[in-house]
Amino acid sequence: MSTRIFGSGIKRREDPRLITGEARYTDDIKLPGVLHMAVVRSPYAHANIVSIDSSAAEAMDGVVAVYTSEDIGDGLAGLPTAWLIPDSDLKTPEHPALAKGKARYVGDGVAIVLADDRYRAQDAADAVVVDYEELPAVIDPEEAAGEGAPLVHDDVEGNIAFRWVMGDREASDAVFDAADVVVSERILQQRLLPTAMEPRSAMAQYNPATQELTLWCTSQNPHIHRFIISAVTGLNENKVRVIAPEVGGGFGSKIPCYPDEALVSWASIKLGVPVKWTETRSENYLITIHGRDHVQHVEMAAGNDGTLLGVRATVYAGMGGYLSTAAPGIPTILHGLLYVGPYTMGSVFCESIGVMTNGTPTDAYRGAGRPEATFLLERMVDNVAREIGMDPVEVRRKNLIPAFEDGYEVATTLIYDSGDYPAAFEKALDMAGYGDFRRQQKSAETQGRYLGIGVTAYTEMCGLGPSQVAGAVGFQGGLWESATVRVTPTGKVQALIGASPHGQGSETTLAQIIAEELGFPVDDIEVIHGDTTETPMGWGTYGSRTTPVTGAALAQASRKLKEKARVLAAHLMEANVDDIEYADGSFSVKGSPDQAQSIQDVALMAHLAWNMPEGMDPGFEESQFYDPPNFVYPFGTHIAIVEVDAETGVIDLQRYIAVDDCGPQINPEIVAGQIHGGVVQGAAQALCEGAIYSDDGQLLTGSMMDYCMPKADMFPNFELGETVTPSPHHPVGVKGVGETGTIASTPTVYNAVLDALAPLGVTQIDMPLTSAKVWSAIQDANGGGS
Amino acid sequence: MWPNKFDYVRAGSVDEALSSITDDGKFLAGGHSLLPVMKLRLDAPEQLVDIGRIPELQGISANGGLTIGAGATHDAIATSADVQAMCGALASACGQVGDQGVRNFGTIGGNIAHADPASDPPTVLVACGATVNIQGADGSRSVGAQDFFVDLFETDLKDGELITSVSLPNCSDCQCAYVKFPHPASRYAIVGVAVCLKMDGGACAQADVAVGGATVKAVKCAGAEAALAGTTLDDAALNAAAEAIKSDISDWLAGDIAYPESYRQQMAGVFLKRAVAAAQG
């Protein structure tokens, strides 16, 4: 038996083209006669558009047209919100592709310029004169929901787009009233800028003769983009082709369908020539969705013995100026349902209020609702520990759900698939040397050095998800995936998938699944994605779902092929099917191993169809639609060790231990890469990232000069460990791992820093924990003395 | 990303550069300060006169003191044995500008003409008593670094003038250091402190101190210098200097949304102590 390809850390086949700059992104695609689109954007967060004078711009060299909302008229329908959460009194205010009469955030599109050159388009955009009447703006979601706040949309009363409630308020109150201990905190989940390495880009080419539109764009879900572009342009869906070429990261920010994609499509239809738009990084920060933006009022109830009894929260979730594609589902379904975490806690209550503000629209950002839940939970567990004077590790250990293999229902009504939380927890503590650390910490303190440790136990729901659940929670789509495994006559494999990976390494891992199932060499398998005409329908790559859902579809399609191969091999070898044995891509007859048919031989014979068994169709290709019966629930324990320089407030992240369980690992190198990236992104929320607006709604962190992206030298080498608990419902047992790092690391690092600061009397600092804020908190705790 | 339209002239000599520049023109050297602001359309010169290949502006020479051509790159300065020997603090500061790509292109002349308050080299130039040599249509002149930096992005340079070189005294018998507290986002200095100590036995005969990053320009800190001079640089002297430096810079403080003036002012004191320790180490 050769080394199993499943579980082998082979190199990512995507990397050579990415590293050498040979990958072809949307902006790399050149079409003759293309017009470049520049967008005139509102410099005000909230303003009436009194008039637009484009005459000077239109007269400039190379300018073909300038269009406003009025010119578009009903040529483009408003952009839809596609997650209509039920029982929440949801309002979905109109989201026109260009602002109609009023701009609602800085960057809201007001007019478009089309010119023969990108520079000239920008020159002309600068020459469009817009007369604005500035209106009072509101950015903070809690303020926006308050009395007398400026109204963002006239038809969204009190700026409240929805009010979603999970759990029974009275039952929750009863638990809290009877509890020994109640701790509370106001937690700010600051706005984050997703900052994919490749900014967004879109190019549309409409062919008037065939009435077909091709849209190349930076999409995590080209089939959803096709669906929405068809809806907003009125073109039949089968006349729209959406291609996501190489996509340079998304982190959720390339899920939504934005005005820009609709505008290039409309302009290309209008003018009959290709139209291209690529955002600058400045535009990316202004207009591409932001993540998080919660103000959370959280309480946790516990017994004096450390038993966790319940959690409840009121969440004000900033939606920005419009409701983005999936926005309402993020601070609700994907948030509240995680409130139990890995604990046996019996009572949960969440009221999540979606609030329109004059900020950039928010939507799914890596983890999407689940990091915000895990943070509040883990923060409150540490608060309980402090309140009752118990070690936070002891509190967690006492409350972890014991190991289970197939189904565990929790108070949020979710049924976790499988887990062994204590095993991962103890492994991480061993790796960290928790007891030794606590001793070092004490001795360091006597020398005026402040060390801290943060321990997070987590589980999360991903592999989104059963379509029936999607429907029940108002997601305006299915959440299954489909895949075709197509073998050519010469025995090479094309795997066509509806999902659209964009940096995750799925071309490698999915090929490993097929290689494992069918015995083809992994290098003979191509995974093809990102084109609605070439690939079967799928709902996209997000929610850590491509390996769990598409991977399952591919495994099942491969198994169908394998069964066909077995029958055909038996027929070709004139043997009974029951006597056929399979090993390493070869079918042989039991007892006569010299007689064998390789999978490639069988594929060729299936294509030639010279000698098929009765009733078997020719060809060697199978498709599978796969709708998962449940989410998958990866889990683990993360630990951070930090030292805080009390003189400056600078945090040194010294060690980071991550023990994650995503079931059997298809490719440990890729799993490690996902965890590394996720941990960095999540830790950066704790340490340095945060979008800041001025009171009048100007984004003050408009570039990387001010918005602090994490850098490699801020991190130690991560210490990774694993446990392996297969998902009982998945064909190959795997769970998602794309978001676990981001979900676990923010509270881990935050709690470590606050642990370090505990001897100084600091108990709370809003994220991000910049040295200036840490230093100020130390000064304040010392009564202002330095 | 998309600069406004501009004319481009490549000059072969300083004279050609001076005669080519127009009223709305700018000199282009490494371009690592100018081009980003042009790409953001924060500046829109109608003409760029490229001085990047003028032979007279190149090179670093040591002859009693240091003369550094305005076209010398940060990397060339950081890795120059002469600079390391005669003013280690400047080599250190230039080695901390941007990243390697920036240091390979960015020049000392362009850097000081731009006068970003959070950039590293100006702080050392002010501390170490550098002279900026300038040429204009009416001839050449020299100005001390302390007077050269006037205010935020503002220098003594007049329209049409070109920096040709920077001179520094030989500081090889001093203990000098530049210590930077980098902004986590931009890696510019939240505060940068340069010290140049002339030691006489165990005592500090003379101290030169300058602060950047926390201030709108590189500021010479007379109070801190006085607190250090004549002491053995003991804790009492360091504490006094750390207090004094806060007053030295109080009229010139700068900050941003994440790291406000008050914090930077405090950190100037902390980093003064660290700079003195580095200079002595």
Short mmCIF file of C-alpha atoms in Angstrom, two decimals, chain A residues 343 378 382 391-400 420-441 452-458 636-641 655-660 719-723 748 755:
data_model
loop_
_atom_site.label_atom_id
_atom_site.label_comp_id
_atom_site.label_asym_id
_atom_site.label_seq_id
_atom_site.Cartn_x
_atom_site.Cartn_y
_atom_site.Cartn_z
CA TYR A 343 -20.20 24.45 27.69
CA GLU A 378 -14.98 33.68 26.66
CA ASP A 382 -12.92 35.03 32.58
CA ASP A 391 -8.80 29.89 38.06
CA PRO A 392 -10.36 30.53 34.63
CA VAL A 393 -9.06 27.17 33.43
CA GLU A 394 -10.87 25.45 36.30
CA VAL A 395 -14.11 27.23 35.42
CA ARG A 396 -13.83 26.06 31.82
CA ARG A 397 -12.83 22.52 32.75
CA LYS A 398 -15.82 22.26 35.08
CA ASN A 399 -18.31 23.28 32.39
CA LEU A 400 -17.05 21.60 29.21
CA ASP A 420 -14.23 15.82 22.57
CA TYR A 421 -13.66 19.23 24.07
CA PRO A 422 -11.87 18.04 27.23
CA ALA A 423 -9.27 16.18 25.16
CA ALA A 424 -8.35 19.25 23.11
CA PHE A 425 -8.45 21.41 26.23
CA GLU A 426 -6.07 19.25 28.25
CA LYS A 427 -3.74 18.82 25.29
CA ALA A 428 -3.43 22.57 24.83
CA LEU A 429 -2.83 23.11 28.55
CA ASP A 430 -0.10 20.47 28.49
CA MET A 431 1.54 22.09 25.48
CA ALA A 432 1.46 25.46 27.21
CA GLY A 433 2.65 24.13 30.57
CA TYR A 434 -0.13 25.99 32.29
CA GLY A 435 0.88 25.27 35.89
CA ASP A 436 4.50 26.24 35.25
CA PHE A 437 3.40 29.41 33.56
CA ARG A 438 1.33 30.51 36.54
CA ARG A 439 4.43 30.12 38.73
CA GLN A 440 6.61 32.08 36.27
CA GLN A 441 3.96 34.76 36.11
CA GLY A 452 -0.53 37.00 31.10
CA ILE A 453 -2.24 33.92 29.73
CA GLY A 454 -5.51 33.57 27.88
CA VAL A 455 -7.25 30.25 27.34
CA THR A 456 -10.19 29.85 24.99
CA ALA A 457 -12.27 26.74 24.54
CA TYR A 458 -14.47 27.01 21.50
CA GLY A 636 -10.47 23.22 20.09
CA THR A 637 -8.56 25.22 22.63
CA HIS A 638 -6.26 28.16 21.99
CA ILE A 639 -3.79 29.65 24.46
CA ALA A 640 -1.83 32.88 24.25
CA ILE A 641 0.98 34.05 26.47
CA ARG A 655 3.58 32.14 22.59
CA TYR A 656 0.47 30.98 20.80
CA ILE A 657 -0.79 27.43 21.16
CA ALA A 658 -3.66 26.21 19.01
CA VAL A 659 -5.17 22.77 19.33
CA ASP A 660 -7.88 22.39 16.72
CA GLU A 719 2.52 25.90 18.25
CA LEU A 720 -0.15 23.75 16.67
CA GLY A 721 -1.67 20.58 17.97
CA GLU A 722 -4.65 18.53 16.97
CA THR A 723 -7.17 15.99 18.07
CA THR A 748 -7.51 34.30 23.60
CA ASP A 755 -4.69 38.68 32.70
#
